[in-house]
Every structure is written in structure tokens, then in C-alpha cells.
Amino acid sequence: MQITKNSVKTNPGPSEWFTGSVYVDSVAVPSGPSRVNASSVHFTPGARTAWHKHPNGQTIYVIEGIGLVQRRGGSIEVIRPGDRVFFEPGEDHWHGASPNRFMTHLAMLDVDDQGNAASWGDHVSDAEYSAAPAMGED
Ligand code: MN
């Protein structure tokens, strides 16, 4: 048994992978035969991942706030607490907070044989991000 106390520091999301301020707390790391990698990811308003893919797919589960998700070629979708999203293996996508609200989600995936969780592409531009539907005023 191993208890990891919540006194460990939160980790700023690297700028190669994110736009805006994001903080990542590890929930589960691959160990022995387990490939499960899980994180609690905290996005400040307007922050989002870059475009990326997961070799074995990914599930995100919204804990707090209002978020946005998009797969390549699809429209931007609004996600709220209790919503979950599965991204297929190799599906190009991004996820993040809405422009005016924080968003926290759990992110869960299985790493591949080499331990890779994701492959990263271009940042989501302001033009791409601003295609999000208006919200918060209704
Ligand atoms: Mn993802």
C-alpha cells in the first residue's frame, strides 16, 4: 500500500502541450503490469491543450466548471460536471476550459508499450478556440 499525500506540489502544464495556465495533479501512474495513467487537470479560463492523440484513447470526466472539447473536423462541444468524453485511439482532439470559467477534469488512459500517453501537435489557435459557442449569458 502506498499513500501519496496531497501536500505534493501541483505541476504546471508544459507550454509545449498547453495554451494558458494549466495545473496537473497525478492520480495514478503506470506501475508493474498496470498501464493506467490518470490525472486531475485544472484549466484556468481560456486554457486548453494543444491538438493531440492518445495511442490507446482517453476518457475525461468533468469534475468542475465548464469545458470545451473538439475532435479534428468536428464542432466544438460544451462539457459540464458529470459529463464524460471518450477519445478514440489516434483521434486528433483538444480539451480545455471555456473562455470565462475554470474547468477541472479527470483524465484516464492506458499508456502504450513504450509508455507513451500522447503525441502532441500544434497549439489550438485563438481563431480555432474562438469558434466555441457563446455561453454563460443564457
Ligand atoms: Mn486528450
PDB file of C-alpha atoms and ligand atoms in Angstrom:
ATOM      1  CA  MET A   1       0.000   0.000   0.000  1.00  0.00           C
ATOM      2  CA  GLN A   2       1.225   3.462  -0.866  1.00  0.00           C
ATOM      3  CA  ILE A   3      -0.383   6.697   0.292  1.00  0.00           C
ATOM      4  CA  THR A   4       0.595   9.866  -1.553  1.00  0.00           C
ATOM      5  CA  LYS A   5      -0.474  12.885   0.467  1.00  0.00           C
ATOM      6  CA  ASN A   6      -1.957  15.925  -1.209  1.00  0.00           C
ATOM      7  CA  SER A   7       0.905  18.008   0.125  1.00  0.00           C
ATOM      8  CA  VAL A   8       2.923  17.259  -3.029  1.00  0.00           C
ATOM      9  CA  LYS A   9       3.240  20.246  -5.339  1.00  0.00           C
ATOM     10  CA  THR A  10       0.883  20.640  -8.252  1.00  0.00           C
ATOM     11  CA  ASN A  11       2.621  20.685 -11.639  1.00  0.00           C
ATOM     12  CA  PRO A  12       2.244  23.489 -14.165  1.00  0.00           C
ATOM     13  CA  GLY A  13       1.302  22.044 -17.561  1.00  0.00           C
ATOM     14  CA  PRO A  14       4.205  22.477 -20.001  1.00  0.00           C
ATOM     15  CA  SER A  15       3.779  25.262 -22.553  1.00  0.00           C
ATOM     16  CA  GLU A  16       4.587  22.839 -25.408  1.00  0.00           C
ATOM     17  CA  TRP A  17       1.377  20.974 -24.588  1.00  0.00           C
ATOM     18  CA  PHE A  18      -0.947  23.710 -23.338  1.00  0.00           C
ATOM     19  CA  THR A  19      -2.060  27.260 -24.052  1.00  0.00           C
ATOM     20  CA  GLY A  20      -2.741  29.312 -20.923  1.00  0.00           C
ATOM     21  CA  SER A  21      -2.291  28.241 -17.309  1.00  0.00           C
ATOM     22  CA  VAL A  22      -2.994  24.607 -16.525  1.00  0.00           C
ATOM     23  CA  TYR A  23      -2.092  22.587 -13.425  1.00  0.00           C
ATOM     24  CA  VAL A  24      -1.812  18.827 -13.351  1.00  0.00           C
ATOM     25  CA  ASP A  25      -2.087  16.562 -10.303  1.00  0.00           C
ATOM     26  CA  SER A  26      -1.159  12.924 -10.779  1.00  0.00           C
ATOM     27  CA  VAL A  27      -3.837  10.418  -9.728  1.00  0.00           C
ATOM     28  CA  ALA A  28      -2.354   7.134 -10.985  1.00  0.00           C
ATOM     29  CA  VAL A  29       0.923   6.278 -12.706  1.00  0.00           C
ATOM     30  CA  PRO A  30       1.774   3.077 -14.601  1.00  0.00           C
ATOM     31  CA  SER A  31       3.370   0.577 -12.234  1.00  0.00           C
ATOM     32  CA  GLY A  32       4.293  -3.057 -12.750  1.00  0.00           C
ATOM     33  CA  PRO A  33       1.811  -4.589 -15.192  1.00  0.00           C
ATOM     34  CA  SER A  34      -0.617  -1.651 -14.867  1.00  0.00           C
ATOM     35  CA  ARG A  35      -0.699   0.827 -17.730  1.00  0.00           C
ATOM     36  CA  VAL A  36      -3.238   3.124 -16.122  1.00  0.00           C
ATOM     37  CA  ASN A  37      -2.286   6.788 -16.193  1.00  0.00           C
ATOM     38  CA  ALA A  38      -4.728   9.217 -14.583  1.00  0.00           C
ATOM     39  CA  SER A  39      -4.506  12.909 -13.784  1.00  0.00           C
ATOM     40  CA  SER A  40      -6.655  15.671 -12.389  1.00  0.00           C
ATOM     41  CA  VAL A  41      -6.183  18.581 -14.767  1.00  0.00           C
ATOM     42  CA  HIS A  42      -7.119  22.127 -13.774  1.00  0.00           C
ATOM     43  CA  PHE A  43      -7.619  24.605 -16.623  1.00  0.00           C
ATOM     44  CA  THR A  44      -7.898  28.334 -15.970  1.00  0.00           C
ATOM     45  CA  PRO A  45     -10.384  30.266 -18.155  1.00  0.00           C
ATOM     46  CA  GLY A  46      -9.368  30.104 -21.814  1.00  0.00           C
ATOM     47  CA  ALA A  47      -6.658  27.488 -21.218  1.00  0.00           C
ATOM     48  CA  ARG A  48      -6.618  24.379 -23.379  1.00  0.00           C
ATOM     49  CA  THR A  49      -4.452  21.521 -24.561  1.00  0.00           C
ATOM     50  CA  ALA A  50      -2.703  21.561 -27.922  1.00  0.00           C
ATOM     51  CA  TRP A  51      -4.052  19.236 -30.602  1.00  0.00           C
ATOM     52  CA  HIS A  52      -3.017  15.698 -29.667  1.00  0.00           C
ATOM     53  CA  LYS A  53      -3.731  11.976 -29.952  1.00  0.00           C
ATOM     54  CA  HIS A  54      -3.610   9.078 -27.477  1.00  0.00           C
ATOM     55  CA  PRO A  55      -2.315   5.687 -28.649  1.00  0.00           C
ATOM     56  CA  ASN A  56      -4.976   3.783 -26.669  1.00  0.00           C
ATOM     57  CA  GLY A  57      -7.626   6.505 -26.423  1.00  0.00           C
ATOM     58  CA  GLN A  58      -8.582   8.554 -23.377  1.00  0.00           C
ATOM     59  CA  THR A  59     -11.550   9.192 -21.130  1.00  0.00           C
ATOM     60  CA  ILE A  60     -12.065  12.557 -19.461  1.00  0.00           C
ATOM     61  CA  TYR A  61     -14.645  13.151 -16.715  1.00  0.00           C
ATOM     62  CA  VAL A  62     -15.592  16.700 -15.796  1.00  0.00           C
ATOM     63  CA  ILE A  63     -15.406  17.460 -12.070  1.00  0.00           C
ATOM     64  CA  GLU A  64     -15.953  21.196 -12.025  1.00  0.00           C
ATOM     65  CA  GLY A  65     -16.612  24.180 -14.245  1.00  0.00           C
ATOM     66  CA  ILE A  66     -17.419  24.422 -17.940  1.00  0.00           C
ATOM     67  CA  GLY A  67     -15.205  22.924 -20.605  1.00  0.00           C
ATOM     68  CA  LEU A  68     -14.835  22.569 -24.329  1.00  0.00           C
ATOM     69  CA  VAL A  69     -13.789  19.610 -26.484  1.00  0.00           C
ATOM     70  CA  GLN A  70     -13.260  19.206 -30.200  1.00  0.00           C
ATOM     71  CA  ARG A  71     -12.161  16.407 -32.459  1.00  0.00           C
ATOM     72  CA  ARG A  72     -10.486  17.208 -35.770  1.00  0.00           C
ATOM     73  CA  GLY A  73     -13.178  18.009 -38.311  1.00  0.00           C
ATOM     74  CA  GLY A  74     -15.933  18.278 -35.685  1.00  0.00           C
ATOM     75  CA  SER A  75     -17.566  21.215 -33.973  1.00  0.00           C
ATOM     76  CA  ILE A  76     -16.603  22.457 -30.504  1.00  0.00           C
ATOM     77  CA  GLU A  77     -18.776  20.842 -27.800  1.00  0.00           C
ATOM     78  CA  VAL A  78     -19.520  22.180 -24.313  1.00  0.00           C
ATOM     79  CA  ILE A  79     -18.943  19.783 -21.394  1.00  0.00           C
ATOM     80  CA  ARG A  80     -20.088  20.166 -17.799  1.00  0.00           C
ATOM     81  CA  PRO A  81     -19.625  18.372 -14.444  1.00  0.00           C
ATOM     82  CA  GLY A  82     -20.616  14.722 -14.668  1.00  0.00           C
ATOM     83  CA  ASP A  83     -20.091  14.590 -18.436  1.00  0.00           C
ATOM     84  CA  ARG A  84     -17.516  12.135 -19.723  1.00  0.00           C
ATOM     85  CA  VAL A  85     -15.870  12.016 -23.130  1.00  0.00           C
ATOM     86  CA  PHE A  86     -14.026   9.134 -24.765  1.00  0.00           C
ATOM     87  CA  PHE A  87     -11.491   9.940 -27.467  1.00  0.00           C
ATOM     88  CA  GLU A  88     -10.761   7.029 -29.773  1.00  0.00           C
ATOM     89  CA  PRO A  89      -7.188   5.753 -30.178  1.00  0.00           C
ATOM     90  CA  GLY A  90      -5.424   8.054 -32.616  1.00  0.00           C
ATOM     91  CA  GLU A  91      -8.291  10.563 -32.727  1.00  0.00           C
ATOM     92  CA  ASP A  92      -6.897  14.082 -33.063  1.00  0.00           C
ATOM     93  CA  HIS A  93      -8.541  16.366 -30.471  1.00  0.00           C
ATOM     94  CA  TRP A  94      -8.165  19.022 -27.774  1.00  0.00           C
ATOM     95  CA  HIS A  95      -9.866  19.805 -24.465  1.00  0.00           C
ATOM     96  CA  GLY A  96      -9.898  22.820 -22.191  1.00  0.00           C
ATOM     97  CA  ALA A  97     -11.805  25.398 -20.201  1.00  0.00           C
ATOM     98  CA  SER A  98     -14.436  27.700 -21.601  1.00  0.00           C
ATOM     99  CA  PRO A  99     -13.384  31.333 -22.096  1.00  0.00           C
ATOM    100  CA  ASN A 100     -14.900  32.605 -18.831  1.00  0.00           C
ATOM    101  CA  ARG A 101     -14.860  29.628 -16.452  1.00  0.00           C
ATOM    102  CA  PHE A 102     -12.370  27.273 -14.863  1.00  0.00           C
ATOM    103  CA  MET A 103     -12.654  23.575 -15.700  1.00  0.00           C
ATOM    104  CA  THR A 104     -11.266  20.530 -13.913  1.00  0.00           C
ATOM    105  CA  HIS A 105     -11.414  17.047 -15.371  1.00  0.00           C
ATOM    106  CA  LEU A 106     -10.049  13.642 -14.519  1.00  0.00           C
ATOM    107  CA  ALA A 107      -8.123  12.211 -17.470  1.00  0.00           C
ATOM    108  CA  MET A 108      -7.641   8.448 -17.730  1.00  0.00           C
ATOM    109  CA  LEU A 109      -5.781   6.378 -20.288  1.00  0.00           C
ATOM    110  CA  ASP A 110      -3.592   3.358 -20.854  1.00  0.00           C
ATOM    111  CA  VAL A 111      -0.049   4.121 -21.996  1.00  0.00           C
ATOM    112  CA  ASP A 112       1.343   2.131 -24.944  1.00  0.00           C
ATOM    113  CA  ASP A 113       4.140  -0.470 -24.924  1.00  0.00           C
ATOM    114  CA  GLN A 114       6.752   2.286 -24.793  1.00  0.00           C
ATOM    115  CA  GLY A 115       4.992   4.172 -22.005  1.00  0.00           C
ATOM    116  CA  ASN A 116       3.690   6.943 -24.266  1.00  0.00           C
ATOM    117  CA  ALA A 117       0.486   8.673 -23.166  1.00  0.00           C
ATOM    118  CA  ALA A 118       0.048  11.091 -26.061  1.00  0.00           C
ATOM    119  CA  SER A 119       1.574  12.511 -29.216  1.00  0.00           C
ATOM    120  CA  TRP A 120       1.384  16.285 -29.497  1.00  0.00           C
ATOM    121  CA  GLY A 121       0.723  18.592 -32.429  1.00  0.00           C
ATOM    122  CA  ASP A 122       0.041  22.281 -32.987  1.00  0.00           C
ATOM    123  CA  HIS A 123      -1.412  24.581 -30.367  1.00  0.00           C
ATOM    124  CA  VAL A 124      -5.107  25.409 -30.673  1.00  0.00           C
ATOM    125  CA  SER A 125      -5.021  28.900 -32.148  1.00  0.00           C
ATOM    126  CA  ASP A 126      -7.150  31.751 -30.824  1.00  0.00           C
ATOM    127  CA  ALA A 127      -9.085  31.597 -34.106  1.00  0.00           C
ATOM    128  CA  GLU A 128      -9.828  27.886 -33.646  1.00  0.00           C
ATOM    129  CA  TYR A 129     -10.701  28.383 -29.990  1.00  0.00           C
ATOM    130  CA  SER A 130     -12.937  31.382 -30.643  1.00  0.00           C
ATOM    131  CA  ALA A 131     -15.186  29.214 -32.778  1.00  0.00           C
ATOM    132  CA  ALA A 132     -16.599  27.960 -29.462  1.00  0.00           C
ATOM    133  CA  PRO A 133     -20.311  28.582 -28.935  1.00  0.00           C
ATOM    134  CA  ALA A 134     -21.167  31.555 -26.718  1.00  0.00           C
ATOM    135  CA  MET A 135     -22.122  30.559 -23.183  1.00  0.00           C
ATOM    136  CA  GLY A 136     -22.746  31.900 -19.752  1.00  0.00           C
ATOM    137  CA  GLU A 137     -25.183  34.580 -20.804  1.00  0.00           C
ATOM    138  CA  ASP A 138     -28.285  32.442 -21.125  1.00  0.00           C
TER     139      ASP A 138
HETATM  140 MN    MN B   1      -6.625  14.151 -24.717  1.00  0.00          MN
END
